[in-house]
Tab-separated table of C-alpha atoms in Angstrom:
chain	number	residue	atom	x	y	z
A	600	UNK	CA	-1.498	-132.523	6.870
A	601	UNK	CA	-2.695	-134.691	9.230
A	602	UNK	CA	0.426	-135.853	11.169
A	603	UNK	CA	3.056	-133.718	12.788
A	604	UNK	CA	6.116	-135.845	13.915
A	605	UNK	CA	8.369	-134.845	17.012
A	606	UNK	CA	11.415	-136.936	18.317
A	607	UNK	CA	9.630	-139.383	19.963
A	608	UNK	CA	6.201	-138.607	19.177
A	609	UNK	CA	3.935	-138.732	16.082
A	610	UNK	CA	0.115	-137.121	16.549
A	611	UNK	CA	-2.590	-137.424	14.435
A	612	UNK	CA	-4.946	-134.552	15.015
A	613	UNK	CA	-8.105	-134.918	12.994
A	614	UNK	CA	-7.273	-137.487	11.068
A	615	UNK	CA	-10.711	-138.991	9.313
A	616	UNK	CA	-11.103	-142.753	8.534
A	617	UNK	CA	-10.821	-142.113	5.335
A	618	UNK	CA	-7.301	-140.825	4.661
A	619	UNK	CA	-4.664	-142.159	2.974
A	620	UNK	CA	-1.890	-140.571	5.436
A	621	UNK	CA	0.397	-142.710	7.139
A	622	UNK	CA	3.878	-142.748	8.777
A	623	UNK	CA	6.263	-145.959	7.754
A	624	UNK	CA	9.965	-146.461	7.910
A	625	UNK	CA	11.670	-149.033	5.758
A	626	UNK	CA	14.185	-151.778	7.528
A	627	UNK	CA	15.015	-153.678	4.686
A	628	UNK	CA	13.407	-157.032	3.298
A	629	UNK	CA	12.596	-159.501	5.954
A	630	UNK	CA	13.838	-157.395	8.755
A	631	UNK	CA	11.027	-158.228	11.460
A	632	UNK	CA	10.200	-162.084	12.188
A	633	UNK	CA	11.138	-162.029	16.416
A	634	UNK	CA	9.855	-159.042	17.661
A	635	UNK	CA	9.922	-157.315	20.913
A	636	UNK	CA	8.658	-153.892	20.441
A	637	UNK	CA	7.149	-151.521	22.857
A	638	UNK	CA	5.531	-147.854	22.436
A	639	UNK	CA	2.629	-145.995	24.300
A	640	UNK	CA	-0.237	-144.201	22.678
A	641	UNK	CA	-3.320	-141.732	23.688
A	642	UNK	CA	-6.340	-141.093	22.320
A	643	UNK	CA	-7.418	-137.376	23.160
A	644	UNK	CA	-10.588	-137.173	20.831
A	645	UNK	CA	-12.566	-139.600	18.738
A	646	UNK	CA	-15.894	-139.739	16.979
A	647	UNK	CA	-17.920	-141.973	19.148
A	648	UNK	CA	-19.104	-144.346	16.391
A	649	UNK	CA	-17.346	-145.335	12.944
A	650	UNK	CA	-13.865	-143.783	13.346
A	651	UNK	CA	-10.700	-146.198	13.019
A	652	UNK	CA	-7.126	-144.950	13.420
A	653	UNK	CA	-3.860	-147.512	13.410
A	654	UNK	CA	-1.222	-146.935	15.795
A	655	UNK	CA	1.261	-149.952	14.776
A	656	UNK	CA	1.435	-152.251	12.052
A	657	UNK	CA	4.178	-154.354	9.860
A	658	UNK	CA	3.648	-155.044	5.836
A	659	UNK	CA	5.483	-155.773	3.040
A	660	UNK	CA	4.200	-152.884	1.072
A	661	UNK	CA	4.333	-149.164	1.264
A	662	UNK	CA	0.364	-148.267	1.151
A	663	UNK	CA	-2.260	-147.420	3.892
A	664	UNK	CA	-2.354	-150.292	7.062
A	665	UNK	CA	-6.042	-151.581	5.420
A	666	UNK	CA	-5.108	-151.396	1.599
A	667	UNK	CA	-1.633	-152.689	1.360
A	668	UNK	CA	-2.065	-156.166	-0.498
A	669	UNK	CA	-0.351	-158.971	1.285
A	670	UNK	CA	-0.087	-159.784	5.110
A	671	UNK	CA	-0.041	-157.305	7.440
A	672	UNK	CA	-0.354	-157.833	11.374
A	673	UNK	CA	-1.947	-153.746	12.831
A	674	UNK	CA	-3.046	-152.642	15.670
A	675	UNK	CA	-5.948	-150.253	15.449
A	676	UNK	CA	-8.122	-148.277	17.734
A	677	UNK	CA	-11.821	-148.204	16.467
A	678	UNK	CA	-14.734	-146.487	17.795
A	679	UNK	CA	-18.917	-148.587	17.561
A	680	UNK	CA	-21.591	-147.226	19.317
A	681	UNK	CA	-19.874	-144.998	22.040
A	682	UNK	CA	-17.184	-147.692	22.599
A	683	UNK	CA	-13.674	-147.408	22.170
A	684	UNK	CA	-11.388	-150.787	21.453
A	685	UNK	CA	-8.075	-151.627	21.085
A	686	UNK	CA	-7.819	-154.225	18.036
A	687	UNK	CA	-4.787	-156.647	17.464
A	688	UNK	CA	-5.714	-158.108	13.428
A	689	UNK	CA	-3.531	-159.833	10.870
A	690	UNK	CA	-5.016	-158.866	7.231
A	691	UNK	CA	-4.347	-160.326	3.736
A	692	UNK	CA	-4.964	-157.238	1.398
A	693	UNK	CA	-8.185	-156.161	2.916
A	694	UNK	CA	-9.476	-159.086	4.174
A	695	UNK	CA	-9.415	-159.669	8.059
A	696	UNK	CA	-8.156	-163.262	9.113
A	697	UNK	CA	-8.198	-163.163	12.800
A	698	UNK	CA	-8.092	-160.458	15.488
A	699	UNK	CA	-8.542	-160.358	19.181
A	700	UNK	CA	-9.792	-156.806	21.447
A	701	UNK	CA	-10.200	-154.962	24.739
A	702	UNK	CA	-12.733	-151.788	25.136
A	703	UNK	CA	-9.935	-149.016	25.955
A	704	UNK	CA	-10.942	-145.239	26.841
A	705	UNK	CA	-9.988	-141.632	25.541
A	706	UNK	CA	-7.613	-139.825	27.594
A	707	UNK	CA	-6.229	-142.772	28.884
A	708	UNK	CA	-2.294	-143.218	28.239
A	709	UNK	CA	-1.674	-147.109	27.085
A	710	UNK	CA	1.837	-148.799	26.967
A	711	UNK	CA	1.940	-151.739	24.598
A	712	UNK	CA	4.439	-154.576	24.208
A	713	UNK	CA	4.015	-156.203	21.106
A	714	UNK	CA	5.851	-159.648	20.686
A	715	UNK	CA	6.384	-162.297	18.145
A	716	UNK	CA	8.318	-165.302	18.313
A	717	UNK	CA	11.178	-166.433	15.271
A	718	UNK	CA	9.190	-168.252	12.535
A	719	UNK	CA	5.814	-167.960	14.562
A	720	UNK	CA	2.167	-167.693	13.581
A	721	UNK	CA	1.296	-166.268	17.301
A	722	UNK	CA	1.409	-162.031	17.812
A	723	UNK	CA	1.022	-161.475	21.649
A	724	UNK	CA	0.235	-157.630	22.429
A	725	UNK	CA	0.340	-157.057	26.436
A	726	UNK	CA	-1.215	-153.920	26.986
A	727	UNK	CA	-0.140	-151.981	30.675
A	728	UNK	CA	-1.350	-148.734	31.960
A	729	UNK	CA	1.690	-147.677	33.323
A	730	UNK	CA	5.201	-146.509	32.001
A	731	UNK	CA	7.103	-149.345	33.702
A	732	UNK	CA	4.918	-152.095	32.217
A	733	UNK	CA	4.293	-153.459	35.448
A	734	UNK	CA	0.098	-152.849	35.475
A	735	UNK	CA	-1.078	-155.534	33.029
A	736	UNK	CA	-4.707	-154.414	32.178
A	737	UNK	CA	-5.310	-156.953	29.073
A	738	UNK	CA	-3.391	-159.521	26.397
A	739	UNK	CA	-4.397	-159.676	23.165
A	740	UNK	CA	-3.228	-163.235	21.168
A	741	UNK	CA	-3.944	-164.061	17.660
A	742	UNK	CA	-2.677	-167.061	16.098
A	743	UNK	CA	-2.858	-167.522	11.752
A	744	UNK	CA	-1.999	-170.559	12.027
A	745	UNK	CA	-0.615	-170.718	8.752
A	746	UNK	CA	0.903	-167.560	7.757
A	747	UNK	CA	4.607	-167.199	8.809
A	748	UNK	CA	5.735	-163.988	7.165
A	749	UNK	CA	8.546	-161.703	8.158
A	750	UNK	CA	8.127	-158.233	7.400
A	751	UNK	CA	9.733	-154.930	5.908
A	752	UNK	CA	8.305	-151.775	7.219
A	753	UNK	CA	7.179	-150.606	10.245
A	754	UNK	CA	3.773	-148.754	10.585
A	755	UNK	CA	3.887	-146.030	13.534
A	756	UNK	CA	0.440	-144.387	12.630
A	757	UNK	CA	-2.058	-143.826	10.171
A	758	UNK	CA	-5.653	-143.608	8.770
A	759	UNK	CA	-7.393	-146.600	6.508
A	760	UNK	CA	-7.907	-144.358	3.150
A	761	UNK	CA	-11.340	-145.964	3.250
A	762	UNK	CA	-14.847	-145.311	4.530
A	763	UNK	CA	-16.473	-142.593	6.113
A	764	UNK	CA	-14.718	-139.167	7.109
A	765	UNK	CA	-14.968	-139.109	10.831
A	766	UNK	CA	-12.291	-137.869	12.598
A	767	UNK	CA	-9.832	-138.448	15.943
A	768	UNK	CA	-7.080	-137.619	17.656
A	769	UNK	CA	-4.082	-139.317	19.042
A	770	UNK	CA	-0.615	-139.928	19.341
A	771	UNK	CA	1.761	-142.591	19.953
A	772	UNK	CA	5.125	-142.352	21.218
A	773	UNK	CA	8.316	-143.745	22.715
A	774	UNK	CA	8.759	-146.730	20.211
A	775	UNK	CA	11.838	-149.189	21.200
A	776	UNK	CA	12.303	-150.987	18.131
């Protein structure tokens, strides 16, 4: 397989757009509506154009981060011509509604705090290049403005199951739930 899972670390190594392998735990219906999550995550490899790989997401069904039907808020890493991003995007079924980005680098360790008030329709995602979150680099905001779901499962990483089969590697880690 593609993943490997340690205590506080899942890796994908090789993992190509286009699998259908992912890594979700279930916390009951309507677990998540204020969050305050944090986790960190690497990239070590990458294919330098076409190659997406999500390292967070919430849904209300058990499927890939991009086919899952339904709203979904991810966060993806995504690889066009020679550039590396970090993506913060709220899908219904496979259709993007809104997302915000930052251009990110391989071999760069990231620490992301991922928050989202009660009731809201506003994800904030501050992203820090250091352990104690005290080196803000970027913050990502997206607002629905309409869609107010609370969610089920928690996505820690995975592959879209669509598209072409370029590959990366990464893993994320440490996630305080």
């Amino acid at each position: 397989g593609y993943l490997t899972i340690d205590t506080y670390r899942v890796t994908a190594t090789n993992l190509p757009t286009n699998a259908a392998a992912y890594l979700y735990k279930d916390f009951g219906v309507g677990y998540f509506n204020a969050i305050s999550h944090r986790f960190s995550f690497k990239i070590t490899a990458m294919a330098a154009d076409n190659c997406v790989m999500f390292v967070y997401g919430l849904t209300n069904s058990v499927a890939t981060l991009f086919s899952g039907a339904g709203w979904k808020t991810t966060i993806f890493v995504s690889s066009i011509g020679g550039l590396y991003y970090l993506y913060l995007r709220t899908y219904n079924g496979t259709s993007a509604i809104t997302d915000d980005n930052m251009l990110i680098a391989l071999n760069t360790q990231y620490y992301v705090d991922v928050s989202h008030l009660v009731d809201s329709s506003v994800f904030t995602v501050k992203v820090y290049s250091d352990a104690a979150y005290s080196l803000l680099l970027d913050t990502l905001v997206i607002d629905t403005n309409y869609n107010k779901t609370t969610w089920r499962y928690l996505h820690a990483l995975g592959g879209v199951g669509a598209g072409v089969a370029n590959t990366g590697t990464l893993y994320s880690e440490n996630y305080l739930i």
